[in-house]
mmCIF file of C-alpha atoms in Angstrom:
data_model
loop_
_atom_site.group_PDB
_atom_site.id
_atom_site.type_symbol
_atom_site.label_atom_id
_atom_site.label_comp_id
_atom_site.label_asym_id
_atom_site.label_seq_id
_atom_site.Cartn_x
_atom_site.Cartn_y
_atom_site.Cartn_z
ATOM 1 C CA UNK A 25 11.669 8.869 0.983
ATOM 2 C CA UNK A 26 10.742 8.893 -2.698
ATOM 3 C CA UNK A 27 7.356 10.421 -1.857
ATOM 4 C CA UNK A 28 9.000 13.187 0.150
ATOM 5 C CA UNK A 29 11.229 14.037 -2.822
ATOM 6 C CA UNK A 30 8.174 14.278 -5.088
ATOM 7 C CA UNK A 31 6.377 16.457 -2.562
ATOM 8 C CA UNK A 32 9.459 18.665 -2.291
ATOM 9 C CA UNK A 33 9.678 19.004 -6.075
ATOM 10 C CA UNK A 34 6.002 19.833 -6.428
ATOM 11 C CA UNK A 35 6.278 22.278 -3.544
ATOM 12 C CA UNK A 36 9.187 24.012 -5.270
ATOM 13 C CA UNK A 37 7.195 24.308 -8.510
ATOM 14 C CA UNK A 38 4.210 25.601 -6.552
ATOM 15 C CA UNK A 39 6.336 28.289 -4.864
ATOM 16 C CA UNK A 40 7.604 29.368 -8.292
ATOM 17 C CA UNK A 41 4.023 29.486 -9.600
ATOM 18 C CA UNK A 42 2.888 31.534 -6.580
ATOM 19 C CA UNK A 43 5.725 34.037 -7.015
ATOM 20 C CA UNK A 44 4.887 34.473 -10.692
ATOM 21 C CA UNK A 45 1.156 34.764 -9.961
ATOM 22 C CA UNK A 46 1.683 37.415 -7.308
ATOM 23 C CA UNK A 47 3.944 39.364 -9.677
ATOM 24 C CA UNK A 48 1.232 39.310 -12.339
ATOM 25 C CA UNK A 49 -1.407 40.262 -9.773
ATOM 26 C CA UNK A 50 0.621 43.322 -8.809
ATOM 27 C CA UNK A 51 0.977 44.304 -12.465
ATOM 28 C CA UNK A 52 -2.785 44.141 -12.935
ATOM 29 C CA UNK A 53 -3.489 46.129 -9.776
ATOM 30 C CA UNK A 54 -1.014 48.905 -10.666
ATOM 31 C CA UNK A 55 -2.796 49.751 -13.928
ATOM 32 C CA UNK A 56 -5.517 51.739 -12.182
ATOM 33 C CA UNK A 57 -8.219 50.230 -14.414
ATOM 34 C CA UNK A 58 -11.131 48.829 -12.353
ATOM 35 C CA UNK A 59 -11.416 45.598 -14.355
ATOM 36 C CA UNK A 60 -7.645 45.036 -14.284
ATOM 37 C CA UNK A 61 -7.631 45.648 -10.524
ATOM 38 C CA UNK A 62 -10.427 43.082 -10.100
ATOM 39 C CA UNK A 63 -8.462 40.573 -12.188
ATOM 40 C CA UNK A 64 -5.354 41.336 -10.119
ATOM 41 C CA UNK A 65 -7.228 40.699 -6.887
ATOM 42 C CA UNK A 66 -8.548 37.391 -8.270
ATOM 43 C CA UNK A 67 -5.069 36.392 -9.464
ATOM 44 C CA UNK A 68 -3.818 37.132 -5.937
ATOM 45 C CA UNK A 69 -6.645 35.497 -3.942
ATOM 46 C CA UNK A 70 -6.914 32.195 -5.824
ATOM 47 C CA UNK A 71 -3.226 31.210 -5.396
ATOM 48 C CA UNK A 72 -3.341 32.445 -1.776
ATOM 49 C CA UNK A 73 -6.189 29.986 -1.213
ATOM 50 C CA UNK A 74 -4.018 27.300 -2.819
ATOM 51 C CA UNK A 75 -1.184 28.120 -0.411
ATOM 52 C CA UNK A 76 -3.529 27.773 2.556
ATOM 53 C CA UNK A 77 -4.783 24.387 1.296
ATOM 54 C CA UNK A 78 -1.239 23.183 0.637
ATOM 55 C CA UNK A 79 -0.003 24.184 4.093
ATOM 56 C CA UNK A 80 -3.000 22.493 5.680
ATOM 57 C CA UNK A 81 -2.369 19.241 3.779
ATOM 58 C CA UNK A 82 1.362 19.222 4.534
ATOM 59 C CA UNK A 83 0.683 19.745 8.250
ATOM 60 C CA UNK A 84 -1.912 16.948 8.112
ATOM 61 C CA UNK A 85 0.644 14.604 6.549
ATOM 62 C CA UNK A 86 3.399 15.512 8.998
ATOM 63 C CA UNK A 87 1.120 15.089 11.993
ATOM 64 C CA UNK A 88 -0.274 11.732 10.844
ATOM 65 C CA UNK A 89 3.271 10.509 10.230
ATOM 66 C CA UNK A 90 4.305 11.631 13.719
ATOM 67 C CA UNK A 91 1.270 9.955 15.310
ATOM 68 C CA UNK A 92 2.030 6.733 13.435
ATOM 69 C CA UNK A 93 5.616 6.749 14.691
ATOM 70 C CA UNK A 94 4.454 7.318 18.270
ATOM 71 C CA UNK A 95 1.980 4.426 18.061
ATOM 72 C CA UNK A 96 4.638 2.193 16.469
ATOM 73 C CA UNK A 97 7.117 3.008 19.260
ATOM 74 C CA UNK A 98 4.460 2.205 21.860
ATOM 75 C CA UNK A 99 3.515 -0.996 20.025
ATOM 76 C CA UNK A 100 -0.076 0.223 19.735
ATOM 77 C CA UNK A 101 -0.591 -0.011 15.980
ATOM 78 C CA UNK A 102 -3.181 -2.569 14.903
ATOM 79 C CA UNK A 103 -2.008 -5.951 13.683
ATOM 80 C CA UNK A 104 -1.289 -6.044 9.961
ATOM 81 C CA UNK A 105 -4.148 -7.641 8.080
ATOM 82 C CA UNK A 106 -3.729 -10.231 5.321
ATOM 83 C CA UNK A 107 -3.324 -8.777 1.839
ATOM 84 C CA UNK A 108 -4.230 -9.834 -1.665
ATOM 85 C CA UNK A 109 -1.484 -10.163 -4.302
ATOM 86 C CA UNK A 110 -2.372 -6.621 -5.439
ATOM 87 C CA UNK A 111 -1.398 -5.282 -2.008
ATOM 88 C CA UNK A 112 -4.916 -4.395 -0.945
ATOM 89 C CA UNK A 113 -6.266 -5.733 2.312
ATOM 90 C CA UNK A 114 -8.495 -8.797 2.227
ATOM 91 C CA UNK A 115 -11.917 -7.183 2.608
ATOM 92 C CA UNK A 116 -13.356 -9.897 4.872
ATOM 93 C CA UNK A 117 -10.423 -9.595 7.294
ATOM 94 C CA UNK A 118 -10.697 -5.797 7.314
ATOM 95 C CA UNK A 119 -14.450 -5.938 7.911
ATOM 96 C CA UNK A 120 -13.967 -8.439 10.756
ATOM 97 C CA UNK A 121 -11.309 -6.203 12.362
ATOM 98 C CA UNK A 122 -13.339 -2.990 12.042
ATOM 99 C CA UNK A 123 -15.762 -3.428 15.021
ATOM 100 C CA UNK A 124 -12.820 -3.691 17.430
ATOM 101 C CA UNK A 125 -11.628 -0.200 16.507
ATOM 102 C CA UNK A 126 -15.132 1.254 16.394
ATOM 103 C CA UNK A 127 -15.779 -0.003 19.943
ATOM 104 C CA UNK A 128 -12.416 1.420 21.034
ATOM 105 C CA UNK A 129 -13.469 4.884 19.809
ATOM 106 C CA UNK A 130 -16.847 4.528 21.518
ATOM 107 C CA UNK A 131 -15.064 3.642 24.773
ATOM 108 C CA UNK A 132 -12.439 6.405 24.393
ATOM 109 C CA UNK A 133 -14.045 9.140 22.244
ATOM 110 C CA UNK A 134 -11.346 11.734 22.965
ATOM 111 C CA UNK A 135 -8.329 9.493 22.374
ATOM 112 C CA UNK A 136 -6.334 10.359 19.275
ATOM 113 C CA UNK A 137 -4.861 6.859 19.376
ATOM 114 C CA UNK A 138 -8.308 5.269 19.098
ATOM 115 C CA UNK A 139 -9.309 7.596 16.253
ATOM 116 C CA UNK A 140 -6.027 6.893 14.437
ATOM 117 C CA UNK A 141 -6.612 3.135 14.595
ATOM 118 C CA UNK A 142 -10.229 3.632 13.453
ATOM 119 C CA UNK A 143 -8.963 5.638 10.469
ATOM 120 C CA UNK A 144 -6.654 2.757 9.554
ATOM 121 C CA UNK A 145 -9.586 0.341 9.873
ATOM 122 C CA UNK A 146 -11.754 2.497 7.596
ATOM 123 C CA UNK A 147 -8.924 2.663 5.075
ATOM 124 C CA UNK A 148 -8.416 -1.104 5.181
ATOM 125 C CA UNK A 149 -12.152 -1.544 4.568
ATOM 126 C CA UNK A 150 -11.926 0.721 1.526
ATOM 127 C CA UNK A 151 -13.782 3.731 2.946
ATOM 128 C CA UNK A 152 -11.288 6.509 2.238
ATOM 129 C CA UNK A 153 -13.709 9.350 2.970
ATOM 130 C CA UNK A 154 -14.431 8.158 6.517
ATOM 131 C CA UNK A 155 -10.779 7.203 7.000
ATOM 132 C CA UNK A 156 -9.707 10.762 6.253
ATOM 133 C CA UNK A 157 -12.433 12.238 8.479
ATOM 134 C CA UNK A 158 -11.400 9.943 11.340
ATOM 135 C CA UNK A 159 -7.747 10.830 10.829
ATOM 136 C CA UNK A 160 -8.629 14.548 10.952
ATOM 137 C CA UNK A 161 -10.389 13.900 14.270
ATOM 138 C CA UNK A 162 -7.288 12.048 15.493
ATOM 139 C CA UNK A 163 -5.082 14.975 14.441
ATOM 140 C CA UNK A 164 -7.360 17.451 16.240
ATOM 141 C CA UNK A 165 -7.205 15.449 19.483
ATOM 142 C CA UNK A 166 -3.435 14.960 19.064
ATOM 143 C CA UNK A 167 -2.842 18.703 18.647
ATOM 144 C CA UNK A 168 -5.162 19.488 21.583
ATOM 145 C CA UNK A 169 -3.320 16.978 23.790
ATOM 146 C CA UNK A 170 0.042 18.375 22.704
ATOM 147 C CA UNK A 171 -1.107 21.953 23.401
ATOM 148 C CA UNK A 172 -2.504 20.953 26.803
ATOM 149 C CA UNK A 173 0.772 19.295 27.801
ATOM 150 C CA UNK A 174 2.756 22.331 26.589
ATOM 151 C CA UNK A 175 0.497 24.750 28.479
ATOM 152 C CA UNK A 176 0.678 22.777 31.732
ATOM 153 C CA UNK A 177 4.502 22.835 31.788
#
């Protein structure tokens, strides 16, 4: 809950920043000077790119949260691994658990559930880059499955 409040606060500040940036961009573009117009376009495009990235990341977070809840309700989340006092997973336990999830993905390459569990295994092993890539694959399969079930109704 605390994280969602922080995200909401940052999102509010970002919306304020975007509104101010777009106002300044319009001021630059209305001058009629070629250089000012170019600056105005840049001031408009760069925050617009930021908006796109922000929306993409928020959707990613919402979808991964939803997938986690579905797996928890089905009892299909992986067993919790032992942790060190710092809260990190014991590396040996994570490395021993990893092949199970890798084989699951190899057996079910289009299952978002398998990819989700593999992402958790990568994260537990400390490989954040591959964890995020695997979670993106899980999200893509989840959205495709959701769209297919919506279309078939």
